[in-house]
Coordinates of C-alpha atoms and ligand atoms in Angstrom, one line a residue:
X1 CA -7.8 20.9 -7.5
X2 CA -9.5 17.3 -7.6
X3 CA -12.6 17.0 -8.5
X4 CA -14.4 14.4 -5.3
X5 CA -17.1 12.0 -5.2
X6 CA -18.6 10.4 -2.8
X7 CA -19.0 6.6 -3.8
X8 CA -22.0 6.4 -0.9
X9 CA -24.1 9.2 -1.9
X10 CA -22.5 9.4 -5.8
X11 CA -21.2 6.1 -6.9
X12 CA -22.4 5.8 -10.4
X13 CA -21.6 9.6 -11.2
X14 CA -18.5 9.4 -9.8
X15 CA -17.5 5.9 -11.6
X16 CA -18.0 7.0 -14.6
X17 CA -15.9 10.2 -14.5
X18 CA -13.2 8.5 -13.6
X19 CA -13.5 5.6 -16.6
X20 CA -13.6 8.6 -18.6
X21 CA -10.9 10.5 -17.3
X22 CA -8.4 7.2 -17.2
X23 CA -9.6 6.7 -21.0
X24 CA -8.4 10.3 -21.6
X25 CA -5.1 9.6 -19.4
X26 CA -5.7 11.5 -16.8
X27 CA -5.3 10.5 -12.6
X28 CA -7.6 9.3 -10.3
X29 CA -7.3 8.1 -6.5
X30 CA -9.3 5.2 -6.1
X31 CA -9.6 3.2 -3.0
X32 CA -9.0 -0.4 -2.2
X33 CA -8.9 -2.2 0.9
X34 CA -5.4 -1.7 1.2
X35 CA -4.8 1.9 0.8
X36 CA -6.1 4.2 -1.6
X37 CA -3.9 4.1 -5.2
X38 CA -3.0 7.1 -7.4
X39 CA -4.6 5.1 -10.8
X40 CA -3.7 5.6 -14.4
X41 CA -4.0 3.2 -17.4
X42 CA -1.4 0.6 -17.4
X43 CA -1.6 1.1 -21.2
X44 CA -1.1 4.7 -21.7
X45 CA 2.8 5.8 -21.6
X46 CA 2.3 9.8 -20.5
X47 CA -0.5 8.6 -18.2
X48 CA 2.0 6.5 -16.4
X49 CA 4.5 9.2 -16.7
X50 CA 2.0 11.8 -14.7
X51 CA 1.9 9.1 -11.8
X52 CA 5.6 9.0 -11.4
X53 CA 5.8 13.1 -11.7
X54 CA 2.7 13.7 -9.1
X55 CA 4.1 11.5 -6.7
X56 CA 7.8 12.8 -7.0
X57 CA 8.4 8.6 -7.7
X58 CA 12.1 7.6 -8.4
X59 CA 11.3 5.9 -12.1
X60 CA 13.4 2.8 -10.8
X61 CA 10.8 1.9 -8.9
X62 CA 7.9 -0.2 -10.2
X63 CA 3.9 0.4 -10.2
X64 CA 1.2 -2.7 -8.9
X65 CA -1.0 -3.1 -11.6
X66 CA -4.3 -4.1 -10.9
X67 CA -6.9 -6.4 -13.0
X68 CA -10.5 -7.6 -12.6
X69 CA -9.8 -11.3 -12.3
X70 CA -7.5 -14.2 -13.3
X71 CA -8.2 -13.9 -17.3
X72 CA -6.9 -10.1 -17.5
X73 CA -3.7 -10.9 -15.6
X74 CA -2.6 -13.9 -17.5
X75 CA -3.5 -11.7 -20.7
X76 CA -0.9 -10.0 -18.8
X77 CA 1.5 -12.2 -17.2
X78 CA 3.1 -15.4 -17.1
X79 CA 1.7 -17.7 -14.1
X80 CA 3.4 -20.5 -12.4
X81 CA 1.5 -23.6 -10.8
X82 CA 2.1 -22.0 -7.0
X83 CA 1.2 -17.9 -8.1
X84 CA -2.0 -19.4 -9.3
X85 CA -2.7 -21.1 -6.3
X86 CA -1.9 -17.9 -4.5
X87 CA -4.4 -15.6 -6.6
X88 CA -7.1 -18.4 -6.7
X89 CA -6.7 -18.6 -3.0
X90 CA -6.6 -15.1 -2.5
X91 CA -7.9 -12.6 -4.9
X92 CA -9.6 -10.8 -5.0
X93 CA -7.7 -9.7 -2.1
X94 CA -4.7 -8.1 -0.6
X95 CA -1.8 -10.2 -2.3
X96 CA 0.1 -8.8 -4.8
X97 CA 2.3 -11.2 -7.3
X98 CA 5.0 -10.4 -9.0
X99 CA 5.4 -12.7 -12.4
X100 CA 7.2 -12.0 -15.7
X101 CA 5.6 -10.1 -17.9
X102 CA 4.0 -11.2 -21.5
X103 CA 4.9 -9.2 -23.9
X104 CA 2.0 -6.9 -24.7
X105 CA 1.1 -3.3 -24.0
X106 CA 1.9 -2.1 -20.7
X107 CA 4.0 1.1 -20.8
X108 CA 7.5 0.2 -20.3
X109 CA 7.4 3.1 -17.0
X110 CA 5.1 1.2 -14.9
X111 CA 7.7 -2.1 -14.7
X112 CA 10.5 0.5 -14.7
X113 CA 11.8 -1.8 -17.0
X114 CA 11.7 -5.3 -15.2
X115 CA 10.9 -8.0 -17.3
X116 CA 8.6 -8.9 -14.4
X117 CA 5.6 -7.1 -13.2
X118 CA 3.6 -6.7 -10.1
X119 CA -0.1 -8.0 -10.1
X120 CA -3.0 -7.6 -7.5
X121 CA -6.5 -8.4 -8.1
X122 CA -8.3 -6.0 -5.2
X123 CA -11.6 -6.1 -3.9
X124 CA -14.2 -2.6 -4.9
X125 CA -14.0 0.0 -7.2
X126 CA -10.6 -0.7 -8.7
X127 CA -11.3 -4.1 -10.2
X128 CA -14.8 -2.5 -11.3
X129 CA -12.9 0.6 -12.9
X130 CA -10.3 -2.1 -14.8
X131 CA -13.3 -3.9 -16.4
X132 CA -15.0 -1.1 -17.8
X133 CA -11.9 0.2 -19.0
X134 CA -11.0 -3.0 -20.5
X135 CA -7.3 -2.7 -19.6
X136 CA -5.2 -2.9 -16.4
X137 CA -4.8 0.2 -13.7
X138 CA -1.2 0.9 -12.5
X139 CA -1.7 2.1 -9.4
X140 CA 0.8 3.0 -6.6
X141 CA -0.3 4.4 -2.9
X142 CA -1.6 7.7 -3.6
X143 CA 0.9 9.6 -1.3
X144 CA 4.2 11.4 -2.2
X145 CA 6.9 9.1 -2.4
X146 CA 8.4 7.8 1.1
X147 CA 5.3 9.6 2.8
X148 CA 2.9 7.6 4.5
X149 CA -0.2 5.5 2.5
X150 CA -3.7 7.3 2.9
X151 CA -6.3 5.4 4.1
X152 CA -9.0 8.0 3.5
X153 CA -9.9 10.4 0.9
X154 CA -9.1 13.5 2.8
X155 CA -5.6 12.2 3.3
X156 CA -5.0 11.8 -1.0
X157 CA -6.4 15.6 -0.6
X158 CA -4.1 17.0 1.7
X159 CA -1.4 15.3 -0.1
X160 CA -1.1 15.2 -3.7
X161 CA -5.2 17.1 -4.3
X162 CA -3.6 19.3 -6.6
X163 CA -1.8 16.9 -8.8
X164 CA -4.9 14.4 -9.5
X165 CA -8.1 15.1 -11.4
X166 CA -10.8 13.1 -9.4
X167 CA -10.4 11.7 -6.1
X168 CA -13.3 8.7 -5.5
X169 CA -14.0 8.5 -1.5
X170 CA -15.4 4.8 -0.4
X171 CA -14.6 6.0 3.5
X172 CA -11.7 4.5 5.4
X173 CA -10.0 1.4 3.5
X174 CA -11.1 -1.9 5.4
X175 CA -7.5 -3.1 5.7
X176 CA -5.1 -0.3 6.3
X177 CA -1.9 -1.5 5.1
X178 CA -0.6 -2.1 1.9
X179 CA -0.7 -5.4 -0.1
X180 CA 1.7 -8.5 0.6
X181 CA 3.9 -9.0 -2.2
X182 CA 5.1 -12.4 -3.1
X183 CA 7.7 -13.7 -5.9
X184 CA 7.8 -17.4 -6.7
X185 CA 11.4 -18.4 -7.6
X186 CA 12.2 -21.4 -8.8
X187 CA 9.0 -23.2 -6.6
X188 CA 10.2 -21.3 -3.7
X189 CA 8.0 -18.5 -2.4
X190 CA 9.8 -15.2 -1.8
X191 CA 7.8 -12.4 0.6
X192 CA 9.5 -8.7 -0.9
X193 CA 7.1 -7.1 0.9
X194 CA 5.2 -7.9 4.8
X195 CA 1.6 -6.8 4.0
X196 CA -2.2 -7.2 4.4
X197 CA -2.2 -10.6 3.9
X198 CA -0.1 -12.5 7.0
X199 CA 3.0 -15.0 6.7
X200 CA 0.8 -17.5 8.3
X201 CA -2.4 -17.3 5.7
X202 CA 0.4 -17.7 3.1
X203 CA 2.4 -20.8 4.3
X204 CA -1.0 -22.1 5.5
X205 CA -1.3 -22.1 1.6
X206 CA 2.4 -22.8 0.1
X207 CA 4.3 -24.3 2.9
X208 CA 7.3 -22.6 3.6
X209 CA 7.6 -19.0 3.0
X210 CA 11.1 -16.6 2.7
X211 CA 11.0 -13.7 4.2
X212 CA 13.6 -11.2 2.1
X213 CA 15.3 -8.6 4.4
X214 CA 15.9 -5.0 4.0
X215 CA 18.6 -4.2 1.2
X216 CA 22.0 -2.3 2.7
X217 CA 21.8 -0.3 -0.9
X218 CA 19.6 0.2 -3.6
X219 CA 21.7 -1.9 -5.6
X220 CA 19.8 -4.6 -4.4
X221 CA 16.4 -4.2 -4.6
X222 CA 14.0 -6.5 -5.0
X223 CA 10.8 -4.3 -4.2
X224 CA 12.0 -0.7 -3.6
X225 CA 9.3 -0.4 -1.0
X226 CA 11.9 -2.6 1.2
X227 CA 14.2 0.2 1.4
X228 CA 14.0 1.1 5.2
X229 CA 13.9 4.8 4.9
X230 CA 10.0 4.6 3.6
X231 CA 6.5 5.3 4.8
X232 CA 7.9 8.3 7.2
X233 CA 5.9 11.0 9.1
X234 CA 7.6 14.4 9.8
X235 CA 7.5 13.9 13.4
X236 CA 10.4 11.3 14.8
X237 CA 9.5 8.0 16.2
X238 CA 10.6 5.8 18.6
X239 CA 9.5 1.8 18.9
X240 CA 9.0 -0.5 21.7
X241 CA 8.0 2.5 24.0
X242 CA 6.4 1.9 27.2
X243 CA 5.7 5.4 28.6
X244 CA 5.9 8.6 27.0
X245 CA 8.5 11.6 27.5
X246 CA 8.0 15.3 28.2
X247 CA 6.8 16.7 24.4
X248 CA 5.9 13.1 23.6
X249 CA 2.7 11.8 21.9
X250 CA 2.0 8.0 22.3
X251 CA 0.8 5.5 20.3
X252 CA -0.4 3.5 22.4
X253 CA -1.3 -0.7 22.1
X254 CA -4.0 -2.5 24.5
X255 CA -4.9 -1.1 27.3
X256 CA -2.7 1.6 28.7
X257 CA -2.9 4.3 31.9
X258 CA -3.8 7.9 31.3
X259 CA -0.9 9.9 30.8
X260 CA -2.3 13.8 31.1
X261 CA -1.8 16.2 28.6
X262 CA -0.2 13.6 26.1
X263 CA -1.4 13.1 22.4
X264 CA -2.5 9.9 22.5
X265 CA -4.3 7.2 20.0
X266 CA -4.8 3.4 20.3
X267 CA -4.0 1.6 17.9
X268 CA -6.4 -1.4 19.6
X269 CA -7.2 -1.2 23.4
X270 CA -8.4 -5.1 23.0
X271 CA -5.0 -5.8 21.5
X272 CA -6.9 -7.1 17.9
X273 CA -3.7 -6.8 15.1
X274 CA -6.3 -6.4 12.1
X275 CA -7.9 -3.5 13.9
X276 CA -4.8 -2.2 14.9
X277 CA -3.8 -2.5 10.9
X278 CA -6.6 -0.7 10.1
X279 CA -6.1 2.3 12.8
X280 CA -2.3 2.4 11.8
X281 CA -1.5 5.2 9.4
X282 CA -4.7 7.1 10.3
X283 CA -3.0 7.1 13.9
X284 CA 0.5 8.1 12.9
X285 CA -0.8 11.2 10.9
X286 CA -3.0 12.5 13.7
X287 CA 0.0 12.0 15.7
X288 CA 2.4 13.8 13.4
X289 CA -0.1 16.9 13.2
X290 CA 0.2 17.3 17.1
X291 CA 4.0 19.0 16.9
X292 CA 5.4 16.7 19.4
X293 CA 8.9 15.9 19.5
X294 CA 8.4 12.3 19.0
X295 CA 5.9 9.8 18.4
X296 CA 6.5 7.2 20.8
X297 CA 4.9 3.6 20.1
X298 CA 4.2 1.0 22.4
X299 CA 5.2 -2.9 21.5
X300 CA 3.3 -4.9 18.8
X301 CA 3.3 -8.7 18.9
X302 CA 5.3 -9.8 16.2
X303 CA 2.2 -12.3 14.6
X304 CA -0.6 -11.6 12.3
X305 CA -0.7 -8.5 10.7
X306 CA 1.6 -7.3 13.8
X307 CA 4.3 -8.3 11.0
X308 CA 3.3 -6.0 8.5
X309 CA 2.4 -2.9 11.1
X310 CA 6.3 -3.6 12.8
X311 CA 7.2 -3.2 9.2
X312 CA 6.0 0.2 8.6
X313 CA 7.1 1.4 12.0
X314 CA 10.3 0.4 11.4
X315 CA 10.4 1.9 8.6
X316 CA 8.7 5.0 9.8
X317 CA 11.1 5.9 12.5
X318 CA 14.0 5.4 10.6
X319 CA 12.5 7.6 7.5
X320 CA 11.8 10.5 10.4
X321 CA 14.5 10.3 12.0
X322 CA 16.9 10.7 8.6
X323 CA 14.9 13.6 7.2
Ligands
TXA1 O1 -1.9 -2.3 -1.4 C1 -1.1 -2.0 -2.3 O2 -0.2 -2.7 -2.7 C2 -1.3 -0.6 -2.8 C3 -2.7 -0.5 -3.5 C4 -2.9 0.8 -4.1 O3 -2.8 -1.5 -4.4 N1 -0.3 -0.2 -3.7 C5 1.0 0.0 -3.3 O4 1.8 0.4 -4.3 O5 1.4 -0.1 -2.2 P1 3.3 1.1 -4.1 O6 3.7 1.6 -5.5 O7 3.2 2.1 -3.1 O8 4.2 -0.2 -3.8 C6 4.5 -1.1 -4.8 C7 5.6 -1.9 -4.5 C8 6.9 -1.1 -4.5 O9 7.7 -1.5 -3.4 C9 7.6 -1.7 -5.8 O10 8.9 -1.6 -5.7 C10 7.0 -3.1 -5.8 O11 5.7 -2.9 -5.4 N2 7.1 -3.6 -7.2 C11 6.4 -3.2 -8.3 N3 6.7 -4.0 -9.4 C12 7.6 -4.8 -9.0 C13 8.4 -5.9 -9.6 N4 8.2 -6.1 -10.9 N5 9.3 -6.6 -8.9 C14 9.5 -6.3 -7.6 N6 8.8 -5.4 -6.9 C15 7.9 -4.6 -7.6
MG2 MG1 3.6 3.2 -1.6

């Protein structure tokens, strides 16, 4: 079982473990203001490989690597004029970039062989826990594969405790939902991936953005996590609900009536999209422990981070309702 600290009450203790135990290869969960990441060094082959085998990960699909600042991630990777705009403007922060890769010594697992790799820069512990260790972290969300992201520590317990060594709790992450990720191709910038930071803060930046939609096959993909069938509870779930039905619980949106003896959470009751971020996978696993039938959501405007949270709940009810 994982070993936990508590970065309030043990932060120095329980940094230091962890630089030692991703020097020695081993896994840590560390939070970001995304989600909480499953971290190994980017550097060390079997350490990589343990990330892929804890999180029962398809090895076609990529790892985010994460650096303390701008010099380790062109040590790293190649960047054009408009990703370094991007990461100027936005790291450390919830924007992930996805650049070709220099040729130096990042196991081949966490680009799953790509000749590109995928970059963030996040704010806390991670960036801290790069520096010290003087090499980039690979780092995916710390959940089994398709499940939903944790958000706290407890969740990274519940899940995959028994597969990591230490498990570093900073409370709830600020943001809730996982990075953006962006692709510059040929001067145009591609979103693969709705995230924490919006369309709008990213064209207010670049201009025009392209959105890329959902692959038919995994042929295609750009960014596995676009595959629809992703980020599922166990429970079913149904979108654009207005009022629940019998064996029901709701996730509710604003301010909604009382409906008796129904499991219910609010997402926000004064309709704010970055609290409602925040709330969201917290939400849908208290909702998924309460053996309804279905989990029943009520609209989200489309703006915002009400992008990225559509997103997941898409991709939530059509994960549930395959498995
Ligand atoms: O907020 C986040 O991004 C969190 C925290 C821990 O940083 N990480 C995260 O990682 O969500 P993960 O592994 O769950 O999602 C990474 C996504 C996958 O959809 C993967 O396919 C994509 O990034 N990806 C990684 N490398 C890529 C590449 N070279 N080209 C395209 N997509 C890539
Ligand atoms: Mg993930």
């Amino acid at each position: 079982m994982a070993r936990i600290f508590k970065l309030t009450t043990e932060r120095e203790e329980g940094l230091a473990v962890a630089l030692k135990a991703l020097q020695q290869g081993e896994l840590v969960a560390v939070p970001t203001e995304t989600v909480y990441g499953l971290a190994a060094d980017a550097t060390q082959a079997d350490a990589v490989a343990r990330i892929y085998k804890a999180k029962g990960r398809p090895s076609f699909n990529p790892l985010i690597v994460h650096v303390d600042g701008l010099e380790m991630a062109q040590a790293t990777a190649v960047f054009d004029p408009i990703s370094l705009k991007l990461a100027n403007h936005f790291w450390p922060g919830s924007l992930t970039l996805v650049l070709p890769l220099r040729n130096n010594s990042i196991a081949n697992a966490v680009t799953a062989g790509l000749d590109t790799i995928a970059l963030r820069h996040p704010k806390g512990v991670m960036a801290d826990l790069a520096g010290d260790l003087g090499n980039p972290i690979a780092a995916p969300s710390a959940n089994s594969s398709g499940r939903i992201s944790p958000t706290i520590a407890a969740h990274v317990e519940a899940d995959i405790g028994k597969k990591v060594d230490i498990i570093l709790n900073d409370g709830p992450c600020t943001v809730g939902i996982e990075s953006t990720i962006v692709k510059v191709v040929e001067g145009k910038v591609h979103v693969l991936r709705v995230g924490g930071i919006s369309n709008e803060e990213i064209a207010a930046i670049v201009g025009e953005i392209h959105l890329l939609t959902p692959p038919e096959s995994e042929a295609k993909i750009e960014a596995p996590g676009m595959l629809l069938a992703h980020y599922a509870p166990r429970t079913k779930v149904r979108l654009d609900a207005q009022t629940p039905k019998p064996n029901e619980a709701l996730l509710a949106f604003g301010e909604t009536k009382e409906f008796a003896g129904v499991p219910s959470c609010n997402l926000s009751l004064t309709k704010n999209l970055d609290e409602a971020a925040h709330n969201l996978f917290a939400m849908l696993k208290i909702l998924d422990d309460t053996n309804s039938s279905c989990i029943a959501v009520q609209p989200i405007p489309h703006h915002g981070l009400g992008a990225a949270i559509n997103d997941r709940l898409k991709r939530a009810a059509q994960g549930a309702n395959q498995a």
